[in-house]
């Protein structure tokens, strides 16, 4: 069952996004300890997403891209393909750019109640974000769907990125 925990008064997700969370059975944990606010979705040619929040205090934007599981669609049943497609599309094509892939360990998968997960750190294309750094966390739950969270920030040592790592749970 999808739901939202720790609602912030400044966070307003669309009914469509709330319905999508319900469909894939994900609970989104919204940070209230800071100044996070809903922000409008910026159309771009690289990656669709359904919701976004931003904090000036934390110097962080978080974008949510969810894909329901559809048995007949191999793209939705193979999350590693979704990760590869997203990273290929969103990450900069600069020759010296580094992309770091990290599998999510079993203990963290249990915390997320996910069957598979991967974290990727890269520099996003300017058309996707003006921020120089992106951490993409993708989680998959068999029969439910895939959730990708894009953490966009300008300081590689920003503590909020790690503090807000557990932003959802299936």
XYZ file of C-alpha atoms in Angstrom:
170
model
C 0.000 0.000 0.000
C 1.441 3.394 -0.930
C 1.458 6.188 1.564
C 3.439 9.154 2.803
C 5.066 9.461 6.178
C 6.088 12.570 8.056
C 4.227 14.984 5.857
C 5.658 18.430 5.587
C 3.184 21.258 5.269
C 5.128 22.530 2.250
C 5.045 19.209 0.380
C 2.109 18.624 -1.912
C 2.255 15.687 -4.271
C -0.220 15.413 -7.103
C -3.087 12.934 -6.885
C -1.514 11.153 -9.890
C 1.757 10.679 -8.007
C -0.080 9.477 -4.904
C -2.011 6.978 -7.064
C 1.247 5.774 -8.633
C 2.711 5.216 -5.149
C -0.380 3.223 -4.270
C -0.057 1.163 -7.461
C 3.534 0.134 -6.811
C 3.048 -0.143 -3.054
C 5.698 2.340 -2.026
C 5.776 4.526 1.068
C 7.644 7.807 0.566
C 9.353 9.306 3.620
C 9.266 13.075 3.276
C 11.848 14.979 5.339
C 10.280 17.572 7.630
C 13.339 18.539 9.645
C 14.353 20.954 6.910
C 12.776 23.386 4.467
C 11.821 20.920 1.718
C 9.101 22.129 -0.620
C 7.429 20.662 -3.662
C 8.855 21.987 -6.907
C 7.488 21.817 -10.392
C 8.572 19.091 -12.757
C 11.010 20.358 -15.355
C 10.449 18.787 -18.744
C 13.674 17.468 -20.217
C 14.566 15.045 -23.015
C 16.531 12.696 -20.755
C 14.427 11.317 -17.892
C 10.778 11.600 -16.940
C 9.888 11.849 -13.266
C 6.590 12.322 -11.458
C 7.476 14.453 -8.414
C 10.259 16.577 -6.948
C 11.115 18.359 -3.709
C 13.885 20.835 -2.937
C 15.609 22.259 0.125
C 17.641 25.458 0.060
C 18.992 24.687 3.525
C 20.173 21.201 2.539
C 21.185 22.360 -0.963
C 19.454 19.308 -2.370
C 16.743 18.424 -4.866
C 15.108 14.992 -4.843
C 13.244 13.700 -7.902
C 11.033 10.617 -7.920
C 10.621 8.410 -11.008
C 8.423 5.344 -10.509
C 7.561 2.594 -13.009
C 4.807 0.041 -12.278
C 5.530 -3.649 -12.852
C 3.859 -5.005 -15.975
C 4.423 -8.737 -16.520
C 4.244 -8.455 -20.312
C 6.755 -5.579 -20.475
C 10.336 -6.859 -20.066
C 11.557 -3.319 -19.394
C 9.525 -3.178 -16.163
C 10.522 -6.684 -15.064
C 14.277 -6.115 -15.440
C 15.323 -3.153 -13.289
C 18.982 -3.373 -14.313
C 17.844 -2.378 -17.821
C 16.008 0.628 -16.375
C 19.145 1.694 -14.484
C 21.321 1.366 -17.568
C 18.853 3.307 -19.710
C 18.473 6.089 -17.132
C 22.204 6.479 -16.532
C 22.983 6.377 -20.249
C 20.375 9.046 -20.841
C 20.994 11.342 -17.833
C 24.765 11.134 -17.223
C 27.040 13.550 -19.011
C 28.862 12.300 -22.098
C 32.084 14.094 -21.197
C 35.092 11.920 -21.948
C 36.602 12.184 -18.452
C 33.310 11.648 -16.604
C 33.237 8.917 -13.978
C 30.153 6.796 -13.305
C 30.190 4.636 -10.165
C 27.748 1.711 -9.833
C 27.135 0.126 -6.410
C 24.880 -2.866 -5.715
C 22.639 -2.436 -2.672
C 23.558 -4.987 0.013
C 21.082 -7.459 1.519
C 20.746 -5.564 4.819
C 19.757 -2.365 3.019
C 17.430 -4.238 0.664
C 15.619 -5.489 3.775
C 15.301 -1.909 5.103
C 13.785 -0.860 1.778
C 11.729 -4.091 1.587
C 13.076 -4.386 -1.973
C 14.192 -7.399 -3.999
C 16.979 -5.624 -5.903
C 18.702 -2.279 -5.798
C 21.531 -0.251 -7.210
C 23.025 3.157 -6.515
C 24.827 5.128 -9.211
C 26.810 8.333 -8.753
C 27.490 10.510 -11.796
C 27.528 14.017 -13.245
C 24.166 14.756 -14.883
C 23.695 16.419 -18.245
C 22.990 20.138 -17.938
C 19.592 19.653 -19.604
C 18.561 17.359 -16.741
C 19.955 19.423 -13.857
C 22.173 22.413 -13.244
C 23.649 20.603 -10.226
C 27.057 19.004 -10.828
C 26.345 15.781 -8.890
C 23.641 13.116 -8.978
C 23.106 10.047 -6.829
C 20.484 7.780 -8.351
C 19.010 5.131 -6.073
C 16.936 2.508 -7.892
C 14.936 -0.137 -6.042
C 12.828 -2.967 -7.426
C 10.044 -5.030 -5.877
C 8.906 -8.094 -7.811
C 5.303 -7.741 -8.934
C 5.146 -4.095 -7.783
C 7.576 -1.938 -9.749
C 10.737 0.116 -9.808
C 11.463 3.351 -7.993
C 14.314 5.653 -8.890
C 15.235 8.583 -6.721
C 17.565 11.244 -8.087
C 19.447 13.239 -5.454
C 20.826 16.377 -7.148
C 23.416 18.479 -5.299
C 26.423 20.761 -5.722
C 28.763 19.577 -2.926
C 30.183 16.052 -3.083
C 30.416 16.060 0.742
C 26.804 17.151 1.328
C 25.728 15.153 4.433
C 22.016 15.416 3.561
C 22.518 13.064 0.602
C 23.460 10.198 2.924
C 21.073 11.227 5.716
C 18.117 11.018 3.305
C 19.217 7.731 1.699
C 16.224 5.823 3.143
C 13.616 7.954 1.389
C 11.118 5.200 0.707
C 10.085 1.650 1.413
C 8.023 -0.946 -0.443
